[in-house]
Tab-separated table of C-alpha atoms in Angstrom:
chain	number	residue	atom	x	y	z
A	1	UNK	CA	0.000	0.000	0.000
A	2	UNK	CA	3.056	2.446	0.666
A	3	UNK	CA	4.149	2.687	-3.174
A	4	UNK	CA	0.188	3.828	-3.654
A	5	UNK	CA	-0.062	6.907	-0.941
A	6	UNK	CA	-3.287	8.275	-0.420
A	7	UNK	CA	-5.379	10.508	-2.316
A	8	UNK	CA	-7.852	11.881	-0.321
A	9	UNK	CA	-10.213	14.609	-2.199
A	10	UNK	CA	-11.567	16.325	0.819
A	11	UNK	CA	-7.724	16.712	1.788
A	12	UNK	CA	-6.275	17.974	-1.133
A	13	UNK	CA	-9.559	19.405	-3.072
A	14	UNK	CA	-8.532	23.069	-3.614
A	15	UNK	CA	-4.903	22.336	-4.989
A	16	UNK	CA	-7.015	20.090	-7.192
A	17	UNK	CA	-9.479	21.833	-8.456
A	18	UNK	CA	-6.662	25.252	-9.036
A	19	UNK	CA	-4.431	22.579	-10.981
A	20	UNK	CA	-7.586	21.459	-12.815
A	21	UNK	CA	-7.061	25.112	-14.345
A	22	UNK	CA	-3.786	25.707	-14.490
A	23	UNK	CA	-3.836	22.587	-16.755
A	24	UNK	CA	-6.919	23.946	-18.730
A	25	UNK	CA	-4.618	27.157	-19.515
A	26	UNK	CA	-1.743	25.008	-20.507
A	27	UNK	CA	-3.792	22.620	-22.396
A	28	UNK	CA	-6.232	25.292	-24.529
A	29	UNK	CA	-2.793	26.198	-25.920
A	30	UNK	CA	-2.125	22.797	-27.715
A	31	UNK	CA	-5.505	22.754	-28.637
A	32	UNK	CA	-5.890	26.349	-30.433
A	33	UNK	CA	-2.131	25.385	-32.457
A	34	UNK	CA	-2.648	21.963	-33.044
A	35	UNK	CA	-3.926	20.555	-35.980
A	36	UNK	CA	-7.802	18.572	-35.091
A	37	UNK	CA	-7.258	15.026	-35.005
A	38	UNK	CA	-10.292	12.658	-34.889
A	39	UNK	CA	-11.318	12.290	-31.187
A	40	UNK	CA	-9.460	14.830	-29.976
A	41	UNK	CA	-6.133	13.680	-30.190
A	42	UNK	CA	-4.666	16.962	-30.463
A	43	UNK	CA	-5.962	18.481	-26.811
A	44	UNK	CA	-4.445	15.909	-24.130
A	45	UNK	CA	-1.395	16.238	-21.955
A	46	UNK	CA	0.977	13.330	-21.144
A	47	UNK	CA	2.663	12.025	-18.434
A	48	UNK	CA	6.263	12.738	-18.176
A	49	UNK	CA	8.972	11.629	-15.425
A	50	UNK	CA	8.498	14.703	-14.049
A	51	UNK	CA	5.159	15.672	-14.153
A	52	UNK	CA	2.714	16.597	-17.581
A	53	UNK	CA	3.261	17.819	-20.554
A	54	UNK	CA	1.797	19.167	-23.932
A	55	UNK	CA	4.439	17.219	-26.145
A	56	UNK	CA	5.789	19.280	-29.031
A	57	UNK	CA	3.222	21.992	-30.133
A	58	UNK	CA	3.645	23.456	-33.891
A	59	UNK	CA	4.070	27.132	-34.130
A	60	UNK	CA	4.801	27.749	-37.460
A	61	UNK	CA	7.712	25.632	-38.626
A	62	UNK	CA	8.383	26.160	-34.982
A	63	UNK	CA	7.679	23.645	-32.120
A	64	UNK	CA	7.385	24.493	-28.410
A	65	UNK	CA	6.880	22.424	-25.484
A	66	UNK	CA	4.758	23.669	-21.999
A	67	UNK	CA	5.482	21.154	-18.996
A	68	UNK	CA	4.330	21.004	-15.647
A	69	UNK	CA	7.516	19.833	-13.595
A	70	UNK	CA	5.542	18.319	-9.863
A	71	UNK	CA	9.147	17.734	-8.890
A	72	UNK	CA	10.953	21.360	-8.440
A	73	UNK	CA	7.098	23.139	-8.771
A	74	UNK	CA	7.766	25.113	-11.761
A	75	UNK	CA	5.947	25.294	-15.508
A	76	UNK	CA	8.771	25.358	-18.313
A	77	UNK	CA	8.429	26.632	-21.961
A	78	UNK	CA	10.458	25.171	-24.208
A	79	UNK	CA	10.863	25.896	-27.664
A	80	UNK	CA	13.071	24.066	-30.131
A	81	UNK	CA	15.393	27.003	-30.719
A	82	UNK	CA	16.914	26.979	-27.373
A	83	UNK	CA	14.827	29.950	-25.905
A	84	UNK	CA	12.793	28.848	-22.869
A	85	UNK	CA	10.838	30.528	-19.477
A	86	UNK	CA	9.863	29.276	-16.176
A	87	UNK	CA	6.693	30.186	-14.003
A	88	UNK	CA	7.155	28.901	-10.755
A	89	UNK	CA	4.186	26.626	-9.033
A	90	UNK	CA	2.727	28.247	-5.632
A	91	UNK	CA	-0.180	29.310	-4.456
A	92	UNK	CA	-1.943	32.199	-6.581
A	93	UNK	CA	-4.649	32.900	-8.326
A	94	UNK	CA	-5.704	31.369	-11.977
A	95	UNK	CA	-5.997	35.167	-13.472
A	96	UNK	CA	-1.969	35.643	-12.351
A	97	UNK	CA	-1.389	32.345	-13.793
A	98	UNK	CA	-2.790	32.834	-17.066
A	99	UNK	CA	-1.211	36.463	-16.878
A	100	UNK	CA	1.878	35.176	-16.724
A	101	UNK	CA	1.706	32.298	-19.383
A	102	UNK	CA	0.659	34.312	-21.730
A	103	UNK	CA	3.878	36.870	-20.838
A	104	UNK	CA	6.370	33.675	-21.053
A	105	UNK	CA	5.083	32.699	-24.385
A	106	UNK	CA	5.081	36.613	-25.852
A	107	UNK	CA	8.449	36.597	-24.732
A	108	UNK	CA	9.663	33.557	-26.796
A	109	UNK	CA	7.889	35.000	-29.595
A	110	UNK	CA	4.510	32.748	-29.797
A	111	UNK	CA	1.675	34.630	-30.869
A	112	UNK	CA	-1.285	32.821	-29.655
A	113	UNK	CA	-5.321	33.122	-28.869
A	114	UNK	CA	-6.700	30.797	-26.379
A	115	UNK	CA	-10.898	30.221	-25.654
A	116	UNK	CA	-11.093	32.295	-22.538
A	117	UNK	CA	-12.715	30.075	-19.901
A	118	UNK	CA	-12.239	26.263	-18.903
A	119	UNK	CA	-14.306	23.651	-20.634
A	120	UNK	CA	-16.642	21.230	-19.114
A	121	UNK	CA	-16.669	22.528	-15.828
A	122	UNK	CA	-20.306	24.003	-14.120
A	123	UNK	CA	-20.340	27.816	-13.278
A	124	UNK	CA	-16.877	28.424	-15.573
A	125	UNK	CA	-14.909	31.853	-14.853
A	126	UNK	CA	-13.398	33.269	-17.186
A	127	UNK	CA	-9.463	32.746	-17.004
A	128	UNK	CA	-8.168	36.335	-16.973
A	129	UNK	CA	-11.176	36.526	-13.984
A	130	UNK	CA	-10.599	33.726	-11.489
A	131	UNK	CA	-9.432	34.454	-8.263
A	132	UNK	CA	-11.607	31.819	-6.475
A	133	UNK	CA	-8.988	28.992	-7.199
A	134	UNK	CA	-6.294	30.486	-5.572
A	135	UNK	CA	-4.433	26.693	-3.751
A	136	UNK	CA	-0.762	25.117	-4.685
A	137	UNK	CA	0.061	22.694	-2.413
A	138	UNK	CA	3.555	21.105	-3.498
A	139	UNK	CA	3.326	18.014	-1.479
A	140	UNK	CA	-0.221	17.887	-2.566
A	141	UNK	CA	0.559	18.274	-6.289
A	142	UNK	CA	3.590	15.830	-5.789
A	143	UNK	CA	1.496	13.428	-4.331
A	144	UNK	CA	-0.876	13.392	-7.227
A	145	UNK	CA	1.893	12.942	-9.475
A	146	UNK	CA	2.996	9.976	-8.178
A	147	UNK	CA	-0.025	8.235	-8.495
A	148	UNK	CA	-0.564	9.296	-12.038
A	149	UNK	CA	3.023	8.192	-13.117
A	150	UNK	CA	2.127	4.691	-11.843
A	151	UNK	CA	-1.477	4.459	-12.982
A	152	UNK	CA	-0.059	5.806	-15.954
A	153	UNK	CA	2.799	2.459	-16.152
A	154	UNK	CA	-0.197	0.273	-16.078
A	155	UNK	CA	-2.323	1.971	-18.382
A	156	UNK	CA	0.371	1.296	-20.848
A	157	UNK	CA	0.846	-2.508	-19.632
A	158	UNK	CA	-3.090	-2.712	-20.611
A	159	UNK	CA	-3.107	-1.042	-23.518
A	160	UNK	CA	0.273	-3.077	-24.932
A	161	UNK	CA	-1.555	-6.215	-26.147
A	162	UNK	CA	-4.009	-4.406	-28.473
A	163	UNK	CA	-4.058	-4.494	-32.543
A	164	UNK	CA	-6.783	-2.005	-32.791
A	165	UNK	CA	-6.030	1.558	-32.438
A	166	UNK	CA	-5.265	2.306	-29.360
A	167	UNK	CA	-3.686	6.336	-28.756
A	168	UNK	CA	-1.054	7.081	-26.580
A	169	UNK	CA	-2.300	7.271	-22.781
A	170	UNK	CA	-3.709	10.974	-22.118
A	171	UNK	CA	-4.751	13.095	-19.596
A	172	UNK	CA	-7.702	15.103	-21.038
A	173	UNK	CA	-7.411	18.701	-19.140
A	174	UNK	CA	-11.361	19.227	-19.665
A	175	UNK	CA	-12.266	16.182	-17.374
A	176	UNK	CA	-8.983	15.808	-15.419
A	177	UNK	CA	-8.211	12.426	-15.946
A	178	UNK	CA	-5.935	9.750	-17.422
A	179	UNK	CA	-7.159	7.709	-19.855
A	180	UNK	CA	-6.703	4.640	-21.825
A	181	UNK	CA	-8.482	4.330	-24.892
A	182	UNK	CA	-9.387	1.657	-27.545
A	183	UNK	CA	-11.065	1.714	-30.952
A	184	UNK	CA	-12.926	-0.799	-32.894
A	185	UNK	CA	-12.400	1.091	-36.207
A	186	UNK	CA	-16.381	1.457	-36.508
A	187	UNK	CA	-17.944	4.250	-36.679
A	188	UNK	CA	-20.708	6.182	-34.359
A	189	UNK	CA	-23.291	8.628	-34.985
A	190	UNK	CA	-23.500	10.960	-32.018
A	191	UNK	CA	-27.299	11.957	-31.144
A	192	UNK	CA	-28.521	15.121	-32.275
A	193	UNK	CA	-28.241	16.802	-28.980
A	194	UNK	CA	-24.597	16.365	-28.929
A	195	UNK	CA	-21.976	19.553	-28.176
A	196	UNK	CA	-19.380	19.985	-29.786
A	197	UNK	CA	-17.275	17.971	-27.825
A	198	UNK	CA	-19.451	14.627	-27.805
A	199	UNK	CA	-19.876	15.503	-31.776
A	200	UNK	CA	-16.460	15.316	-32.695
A	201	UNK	CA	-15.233	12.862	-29.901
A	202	UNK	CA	-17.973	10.252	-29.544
A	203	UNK	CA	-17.988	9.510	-33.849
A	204	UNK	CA	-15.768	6.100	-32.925
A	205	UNK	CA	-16.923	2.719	-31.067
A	206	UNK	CA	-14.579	2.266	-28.408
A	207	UNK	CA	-13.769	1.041	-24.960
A	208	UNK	CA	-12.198	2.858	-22.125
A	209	UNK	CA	-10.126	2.719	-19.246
A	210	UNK	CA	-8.943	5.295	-16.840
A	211	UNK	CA	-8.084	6.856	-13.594
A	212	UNK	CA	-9.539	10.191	-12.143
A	213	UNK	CA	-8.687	11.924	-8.734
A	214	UNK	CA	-11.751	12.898	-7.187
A	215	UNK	CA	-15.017	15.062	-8.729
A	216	UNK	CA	-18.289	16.564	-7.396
A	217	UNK	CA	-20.475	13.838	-8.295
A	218	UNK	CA	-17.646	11.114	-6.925
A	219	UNK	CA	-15.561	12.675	-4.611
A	220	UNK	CA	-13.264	10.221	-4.206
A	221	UNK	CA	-10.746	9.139	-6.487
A	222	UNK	CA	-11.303	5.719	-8.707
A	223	UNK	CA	-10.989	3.826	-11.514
A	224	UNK	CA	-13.497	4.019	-14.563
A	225	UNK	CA	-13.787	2.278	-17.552
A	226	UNK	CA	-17.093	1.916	-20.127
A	227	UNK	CA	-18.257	1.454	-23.704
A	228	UNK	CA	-19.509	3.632	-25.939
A	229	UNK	CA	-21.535	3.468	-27.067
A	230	UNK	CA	-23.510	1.498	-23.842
A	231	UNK	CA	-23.873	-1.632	-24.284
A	232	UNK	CA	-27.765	-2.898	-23.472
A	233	UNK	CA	-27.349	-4.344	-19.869
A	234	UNK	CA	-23.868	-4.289	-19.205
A	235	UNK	CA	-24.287	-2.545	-15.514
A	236	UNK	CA	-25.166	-6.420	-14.981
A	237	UNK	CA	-22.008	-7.656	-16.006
A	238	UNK	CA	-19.809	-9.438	-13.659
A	239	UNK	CA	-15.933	-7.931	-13.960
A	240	UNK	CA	-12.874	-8.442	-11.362
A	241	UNK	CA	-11.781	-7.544	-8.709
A	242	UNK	CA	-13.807	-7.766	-5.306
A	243	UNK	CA	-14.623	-3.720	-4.625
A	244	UNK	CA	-15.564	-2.628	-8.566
A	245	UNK	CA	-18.781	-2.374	-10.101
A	246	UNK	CA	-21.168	-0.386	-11.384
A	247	UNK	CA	-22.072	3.004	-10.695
A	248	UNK	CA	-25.826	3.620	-11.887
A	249	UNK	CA	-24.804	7.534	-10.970
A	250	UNK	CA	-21.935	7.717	-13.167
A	251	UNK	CA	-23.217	5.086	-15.648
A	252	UNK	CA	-19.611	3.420	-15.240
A	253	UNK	CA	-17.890	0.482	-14.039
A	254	UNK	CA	-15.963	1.703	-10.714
A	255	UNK	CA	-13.313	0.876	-8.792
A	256	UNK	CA	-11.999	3.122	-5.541
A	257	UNK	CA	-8.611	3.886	-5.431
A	258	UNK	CA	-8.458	2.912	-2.010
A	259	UNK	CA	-9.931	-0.537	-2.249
A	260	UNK	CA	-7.154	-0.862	-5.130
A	261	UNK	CA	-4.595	0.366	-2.858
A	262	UNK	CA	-6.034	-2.442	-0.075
A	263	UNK	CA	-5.663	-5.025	-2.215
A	264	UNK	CA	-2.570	-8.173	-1.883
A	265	UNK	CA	-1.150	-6.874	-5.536
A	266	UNK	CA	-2.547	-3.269	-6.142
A	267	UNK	CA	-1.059	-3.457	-9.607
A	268	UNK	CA	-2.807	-6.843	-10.522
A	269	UNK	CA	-5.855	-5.864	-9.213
A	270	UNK	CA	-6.044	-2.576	-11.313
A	271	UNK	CA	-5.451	-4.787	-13.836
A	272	UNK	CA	-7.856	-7.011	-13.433
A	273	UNK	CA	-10.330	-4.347	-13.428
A	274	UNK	CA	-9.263	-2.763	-16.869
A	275	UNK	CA	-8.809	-6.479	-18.466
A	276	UNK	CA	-12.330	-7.598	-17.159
A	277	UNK	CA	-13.930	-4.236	-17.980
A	278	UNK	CA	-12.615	-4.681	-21.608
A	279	UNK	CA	-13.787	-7.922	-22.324
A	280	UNK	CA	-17.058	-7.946	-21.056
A	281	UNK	CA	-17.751	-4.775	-23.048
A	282	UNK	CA	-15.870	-6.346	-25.977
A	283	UNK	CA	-18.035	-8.956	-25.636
A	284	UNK	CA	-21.072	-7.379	-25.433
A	285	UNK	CA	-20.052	-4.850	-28.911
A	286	UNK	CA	-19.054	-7.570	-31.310
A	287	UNK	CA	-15.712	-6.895	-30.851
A	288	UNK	CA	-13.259	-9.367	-32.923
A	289	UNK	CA	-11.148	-11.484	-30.275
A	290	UNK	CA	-8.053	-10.436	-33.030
A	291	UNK	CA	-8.249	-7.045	-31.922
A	292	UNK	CA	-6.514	-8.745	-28.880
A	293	UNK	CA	-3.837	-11.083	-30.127
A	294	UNK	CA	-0.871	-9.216	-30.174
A	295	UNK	CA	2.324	-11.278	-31.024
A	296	UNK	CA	4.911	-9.449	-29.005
A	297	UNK	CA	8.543	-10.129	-30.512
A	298	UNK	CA	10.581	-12.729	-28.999
């Protein structure tokens, strides 16, 4: 249980919810020079041994780099001409944040426009506006990042044995969460009440798999994973291990952190949970079994 400290939301829930967006500043700026890719593939951050990052953005024939660094506290700029800026991590408000993001990147020459509020949040304030989230706790935000770094080694252990598509593991800013994603290669029609974010990112069959620390409607952080899109009656479904289910208020299978963190083998429990998750709703979709054979080389 040591290598998986604790999470708890109550504990940590402002630094949370400030980071939730810091990393909406940082990650509106991939999104508005990015090319579109089909499900959003352009928007996420990654994991990094240090903390997350945008991987290389285009500006121009330029590229640039933004990276939260959860070890020394400090955002860096990067761009691939050597010039680069540093905004330390510490308690202040989102509107100084922004303020000064914006300042780094003028100063390496990047000329860029970003939406001016965070996404998929209720009651958004506008970025420039926010002094309500105001917390930086380093041993808080440290914390965090060790969990995602190891969720994040599994995730990848999960997603190895697939022949489908299967993107890099993300951590969507908009949702703040880490997710593993697979792709039958059919395609979905969204319904006609769908926003702009469903429209574009639920047009694929797929299966997912993920980690999130904490949120209003489960304050506590867990494991998720679904299909989409729902299978008919697959909240029956019996998956692994002892502690996950389904939610009927998310409309997801479940597990806690904590009851992972309890478990004999942590790691082969979250496992079980992403395996069993997968091939019931595999199961359930049609899915062909050689989307899932894999021959690794020798």
């Amino acid at each position: 249980m040591d290598d998986w400290p604790a999470l708890p939301y109550d504990d940590w829930r402002d630094t949370r919810d400030t980071l939730h967006m810091y990393t909406q500043v940082v990650g509106k700026i991939r999104l508005a020079l990015s090319p579109f890719e089909p499900q959003w593939a352009n928007v996420p951050l990654y994991v990094t041994a240090r903390g997350l990052t945008t991987s290389p953005v285009p500006d121009g024939l330029r590229t640039f780099d933004v990276e939260f660094d959860f070890v020394d506290h400090r955002l860096v700029l990067r761009a691939n001409d050597g010039s680069a800026e540093q905004i330390p991590l510490r308690p202040r408000a989102v509107a100084d944040f922004y303020e000064d993001v914006m300042a780094a990147l003028g100063r390496l020459g990047i000329d860029v426009t970003i939406s001016p509020g965070p996404s998929e949040v209720p009651d958004p304030i506008p970025f420039a506006e926010d002094r309500v989230h105001h917390s930086y706790e380093p041993a808080d935000a440290k914390r965090f990042f060790h969990v995602l770094s190891q969720v994040d080694v599994v995730l990848k252990e999960h997603r190895s044995g697939f022949n489908g598509k299967a993107p890099p593991v993300h951590f969507f800013w908009g949702t703040f969460d880490l997710v593993g994603s697979r792709f039958s290669g059919r395609p979905v029609t969204p319904p006609p009440e769908a926003g702009t974010i469903e429209r574009y990112g639920g047009d694929a069959e797929q299966i997912c798999g993920g980690f999130w620390p904490g949120q209003e409607a489960f304050p506590a952080a867990a494991f998720f994973a679904y299909g989409y899109p729902k299978p008919d009656g697959i909240e029956a479904a019996s998956i692994r291990p002892d502690g996950a289910g389904w939610n009927t208020d998310i409309g997801e299978f479940l597990f806690p952190y904590d009851a992972m963190r309890a478990a004999p083998d942590p790691r082969r429990a979250l496992l079980d949970f992403l395996e069993s998750t997968y091939d019931v709703c595999a199961q359930q979709m049609g899915w062909s079994p050689d989307l899932t054979r894999f021959n690794r080389p020798s």
